[in-house]
Amino acid sequence: MAIAQNLKKIHDGIQTAIKNSGATQEVKLIAVCKRKPVSDILLAMDCNQKDFAENYVQEWLLKYETLKDKDIHWHYIGGLQRNKVKDVIGKAHLIHTLDSLKLAQAIDRLCMEKGIQQKCLIQVNVSEETQKSGILPADLFDFIKELKPLKAIEVKGLMMIGTHTQDETLKEKEFCKLRDLQTSINEQELYRQPLTELSMGMSDSYAAAIAAGATMIRIGTEIFGERT
């Protein structure tokens, strides 16, 4: 029952954020289920939740096999090592953490071998924190030009993990920076088609992210409770 109530509360919050900000984009809720049992995922699915995210390949693959007959969209949001690419491509509806040319080339090569396409987001280190993964904003335009020839990868947009802070102004600034980077990429036609997705905003920041243009928000604890 708690999961159903939590999902309703978040969906209500999304609608309030859209109304208050005047946002016009569709916003997708991605339920982050790392370290949560399949039973919790099934409860969320009973509430029409379709999009779920995992951070760790091995944990996710067990859930993937258990739920492979279900109508579910898996999002991979953790760091992806090149030796794990073979386990993720074709199973993930969307990889959110494309952050290097070598990783992109590995994904492209293996997808070409399998005759499949893989949708990805570029992870951008907007805060430029040294401990965070992601392409630095100054390198993003050159990076996406390098991705343009890789035909088995379809870049759909950008993703970020914001600074962990209570400073609401800083959060808003970072979200707007990611949006502006995407706008610049599209205006300059740096990729094969316009980028449409912005994956940003979590439990404590999704309203500001929606106001800045988020099309996907990633929420875990507020849906499933604290992780053990």
Short mmCIF file of C-alpha atoms in Angstrom, two decimals:
data_model
loop_
_atom_site.label_atom_id
_atom_site.label_comp_id
_atom_site.label_asym_id
_atom_site.label_seq_id
_atom_site.Cartn_x
_atom_site.Cartn_y
_atom_site.Cartn_z
CA MET A 1 0.00 0.00 0.00
CA ALA A 2 2.83 2.41 0.83
CA ILE A 3 4.30 2.15 -2.66
CA ALA A 4 0.95 2.99 -4.24
CA GLN A 5 0.53 5.98 -1.93
CA ASN A 6 4.08 7.14 -2.61
CA LEU A 7 3.63 6.94 -6.37
CA LYS A 8 0.41 8.92 -6.19
CA LYS A 9 2.10 11.59 -4.07
CA ILE A 10 4.95 11.93 -6.58
CA HIS A 11 2.63 12.02 -9.59
CA ASP A 12 0.61 14.73 -7.85
CA GLY A 13 3.86 16.59 -7.20
CA ILE A 14 4.85 16.32 -10.86
CA GLN A 15 1.54 17.79 -11.96
CA THR A 16 1.87 20.61 -9.42
CA ALA A 17 5.39 21.37 -10.63
CA ILE A 18 4.21 21.45 -14.25
CA LYS A 19 1.32 23.76 -13.38
CA ASN A 20 3.38 26.11 -11.20
CA SER A 21 6.20 26.44 -13.72
CA GLY A 22 4.14 26.52 -16.87
CA ALA A 23 6.17 23.61 -18.25
CA THR A 24 4.83 22.11 -21.46
CA GLN A 25 6.96 18.96 -21.79
CA GLU A 26 5.85 15.46 -20.87
CA VAL A 27 7.62 14.27 -17.72
CA LYS A 28 8.38 10.58 -17.18
CA LEU A 29 8.88 9.17 -13.69
CA ILE A 30 11.68 6.62 -13.52
CA ALA A 31 11.53 4.47 -10.40
CA VAL A 32 15.02 3.65 -9.12
CA CYS A 33 14.79 0.14 -7.65
CA LYS A 34 18.38 -0.73 -6.78
CA ARG A 35 18.64 -3.03 -3.77
CA LYS A 36 14.86 -3.49 -3.80
CA PRO A 37 13.13 -6.86 -4.32
CA VAL A 38 11.14 -7.89 -7.36
CA SER A 39 8.01 -7.88 -5.20
CA ASP A 40 8.33 -4.09 -4.79
CA ILE A 41 8.70 -3.65 -8.54
CA LEU A 42 5.55 -5.70 -9.11
CA LEU A 43 3.63 -3.55 -6.63
CA ALA A 44 4.74 -0.44 -8.50
CA MET A 45 3.76 -2.03 -11.81
CA ASP A 46 0.30 -2.65 -10.40
CA CYS A 47 0.07 1.16 -10.19
CA ASN A 48 0.91 1.49 -13.90
CA GLN A 49 4.58 2.30 -13.32
CA LYS A 50 6.47 1.05 -16.37
CA ASP A 51 9.93 2.69 -16.21
CA PHE A 52 12.47 1.37 -13.71
CA ALA A 53 16.16 2.09 -13.24
CA GLU A 54 19.11 0.10 -11.92
CA ASN A 55 22.68 1.07 -11.03
CA TYR A 56 24.43 -2.30 -10.89
CA VAL A 57 24.59 -4.72 -13.81
CA GLN A 58 24.63 -8.02 -11.90
CA GLU A 59 21.72 -7.10 -9.63
CA TRP A 60 19.75 -5.81 -12.59
CA LEU A 61 20.27 -8.91 -14.74
CA LEU A 62 18.66 -11.10 -12.08
CA LYS A 63 15.60 -8.84 -12.04
CA TYR A 64 15.61 -8.61 -15.81
CA GLU A 65 15.40 -12.39 -16.17
CA THR A 66 12.66 -12.66 -13.55
CA LEU A 67 10.56 -9.95 -15.18
CA LYS A 68 11.43 -10.47 -18.84
CA ASP A 69 7.84 -11.35 -19.74
CA LYS A 70 6.50 -8.13 -18.20
CA ASP A 71 5.80 -4.86 -19.99
CA ILE A 72 8.64 -2.91 -18.45
CA HIS A 73 11.17 -0.35 -19.64
CA TRP A 74 14.56 -0.70 -17.98
CA HIS A 75 16.87 2.30 -17.63
CA TYR A 76 20.53 1.78 -16.77
CA ILE A 77 21.77 4.71 -14.67
CA GLY A 78 25.01 3.41 -13.14
CA GLY A 79 28.56 3.65 -14.31
CA LEU A 80 29.05 1.21 -17.19
CA GLN A 81 32.35 -0.61 -17.68
CA ARG A 82 33.19 -1.66 -21.21
CA ASN A 83 33.38 -5.34 -20.22
CA LYS A 84 29.73 -5.16 -19.07
CA VAL A 85 28.37 -3.59 -22.25
CA LYS A 86 27.44 -6.98 -23.70
CA ASP A 87 25.14 -7.60 -20.72
CA VAL A 88 23.28 -4.31 -21.07
CA ILE A 89 22.74 -3.59 -24.76
CA GLY A 90 19.43 -4.73 -26.13
CA LYS A 91 18.05 -5.14 -22.61
CA ALA A 92 18.14 -1.50 -21.47
CA HIS A 93 15.49 0.70 -23.01
CA LEU A 94 17.86 3.60 -22.33
CA ILE A 95 21.44 3.88 -21.04
CA HIS A 96 21.72 7.18 -19.15
CA THR A 97 25.47 7.16 -18.52
CA LEU A 98 27.36 7.39 -21.79
CA ASP A 99 30.49 9.26 -20.70
CA SER A 100 33.43 8.38 -22.94
CA LEU A 101 34.25 7.75 -26.58
CA LYS A 102 35.74 4.32 -25.77
CA LEU A 103 32.49 3.28 -24.09
CA ALA A 104 30.48 4.60 -27.03
CA GLN A 105 32.65 2.69 -29.50
CA ALA A 106 32.25 -0.51 -27.48
CA ILE A 107 28.47 -0.12 -27.43
CA ASP A 108 28.39 0.65 -31.15
CA ARG A 109 30.61 -2.29 -32.10
CA LEU A 110 28.65 -4.86 -30.11
CA CYS A 111 25.32 -3.47 -31.31
CA MET A 112 26.51 -3.69 -34.89
CA GLU A 113 27.44 -7.33 -34.32
CA LYS A 114 23.96 -8.04 -32.96
CA GLY A 115 22.16 -5.91 -35.54
CA ILE A 116 20.48 -3.76 -32.91
CA GLN A 117 20.22 -0.10 -31.94
CA GLN A 118 20.87 1.24 -28.45
CA LYS A 119 19.35 4.45 -27.15
CA CYS A 120 21.64 6.45 -24.85
CA LEU A 121 21.92 9.70 -22.96
CA ILE A 122 25.19 11.53 -22.50
CA GLN A 123 26.07 12.02 -18.85
CA VAL A 124 27.32 15.57 -18.34
CA ASN A 125 29.32 16.59 -15.27
CA VAL A 126 27.63 19.98 -15.02
CA SER A 127 29.03 20.68 -11.54
CA GLU A 128 32.54 19.78 -12.72
CA GLU A 129 33.21 17.86 -9.50
CA THR A 130 36.31 15.70 -9.81
CA GLN A 131 34.68 12.68 -8.13
CA LYS A 132 31.80 12.59 -10.60
CA SER A 133 31.62 10.83 -13.94
CA GLY A 134 30.44 12.57 -17.05
CA ILE A 135 31.60 14.73 -19.91
CA LEU A 136 32.66 18.22 -18.88
CA PRO A 137 30.51 20.98 -20.42
CA ALA A 138 33.55 22.39 -22.24
CA ASP A 139 34.09 19.04 -23.97
CA LEU A 140 30.47 18.21 -24.76
CA PHE A 141 30.18 19.70 -28.23
CA ASP A 142 33.30 17.94 -29.51
CA PHE A 143 32.15 14.70 -27.87
CA ILE A 144 28.77 14.66 -29.57
CA LYS A 145 30.43 15.32 -32.93
CA GLU A 146 32.54 12.20 -32.31
CA LEU A 147 29.36 10.20 -31.64
CA LYS A 148 27.62 11.32 -34.81
CA PRO A 149 29.15 8.60 -37.07
CA LEU A 150 28.29 5.76 -34.66
CA LYS A 151 25.14 4.49 -36.33
CA ALA A 152 24.19 1.78 -33.83
CA ILE A 153 23.94 4.33 -31.02
CA GLU A 154 21.04 6.75 -30.92
CA VAL A 155 21.70 9.66 -28.56
CA LYS A 156 18.36 10.88 -27.22
CA GLY A 157 19.51 13.61 -24.85
CA LEU A 158 21.53 14.53 -21.78
CA MET A 159 21.66 13.38 -18.17
CA MET A 160 23.16 14.89 -15.03
CA ILE A 161 23.55 14.21 -11.33
CA GLY A 162 23.29 17.53 -9.56
CA THR A 163 25.38 18.80 -6.68
CA HIS A 164 24.27 17.36 -3.33
CA THR A 165 23.26 20.59 -1.66
CA GLN A 166 20.43 22.45 0.04
CA ASP A 167 21.18 25.50 -2.10
CA GLU A 168 18.07 25.71 -4.29
CA THR A 169 19.58 28.45 -6.42
CA LEU A 170 22.57 26.26 -7.28
CA LYS A 171 20.31 23.34 -8.19
CA GLU A 172 18.26 25.54 -10.51
CA LYS A 173 21.41 26.95 -12.09
CA GLU A 174 22.75 23.47 -12.86
CA PHE A 175 19.47 22.27 -14.35
CA CYS A 176 19.27 25.35 -16.55
CA LYS A 177 22.86 24.83 -17.66
CA LEU A 178 22.10 21.30 -18.89
CA ARG A 179 19.02 22.56 -20.71
CA ASP A 180 21.01 25.34 -22.34
CA LEU A 181 23.70 22.90 -23.46
CA GLN A 182 21.07 20.77 -25.15
CA THR A 183 19.51 23.81 -26.78
CA SER A 184 22.90 24.83 -28.17
CA ILE A 185 23.55 21.35 -29.55
CA ASN A 186 20.20 21.39 -31.32
CA GLU A 187 20.56 24.92 -32.64
CA GLN A 188 23.96 24.08 -34.11
CA GLU A 189 22.69 20.74 -35.44
CA LEU A 190 25.70 18.91 -34.01
CA TYR A 191 23.98 15.52 -33.98
CA ARG A 192 22.01 13.52 -36.52
CA GLN A 193 18.68 14.55 -35.02
CA PRO A 194 17.56 16.91 -32.25
CA LEU A 195 18.13 15.79 -28.68
CA THR A 196 14.79 15.62 -26.88
CA GLU A 197 15.42 14.11 -23.43
CA LEU A 198 16.75 15.69 -20.24
CA SER A 199 17.20 13.23 -17.36
CA MET A 200 17.68 15.32 -14.23
CA GLY A 201 16.11 15.84 -10.84
CA MET A 202 15.58 13.48 -7.91
CA SER A 203 13.43 13.39 -4.79
CA ASP A 204 14.55 16.71 -3.36
CA SER A 205 14.86 18.61 -6.62
CA TYR A 206 12.45 17.36 -9.24
CA ALA A 207 10.19 20.43 -9.17
CA ALA A 208 13.11 22.70 -10.06
CA ALA A 209 14.26 20.19 -12.70
CA ILE A 210 10.81 20.15 -14.31
CA ALA A 211 10.74 23.94 -14.34
CA ALA A 212 14.08 23.87 -16.20
CA GLY A 213 12.85 21.36 -18.78
CA ALA A 214 13.38 17.85 -17.38
CA THR A 215 11.62 15.12 -19.34
CA MET A 216 12.72 12.36 -16.96
CA ILE A 217 13.09 12.44 -13.19
CA ARG A 218 14.72 9.62 -11.23
CA ILE A 219 13.26 8.78 -7.81
CA GLY A 220 13.95 5.79 -5.57
CA THR A 221 13.66 6.23 -1.80
CA GLU A 222 10.49 8.32 -1.99
CA ILE A 223 8.82 5.41 -3.79
CA PHE A 224 10.33 2.31 -2.23
CA GLY A 225 11.58 3.56 1.13
CA GLU A 226 15.10 3.52 2.53
CA ARG A 227 17.51 0.97 1.08
CA THR A 228 18.96 -1.69 3.32
#
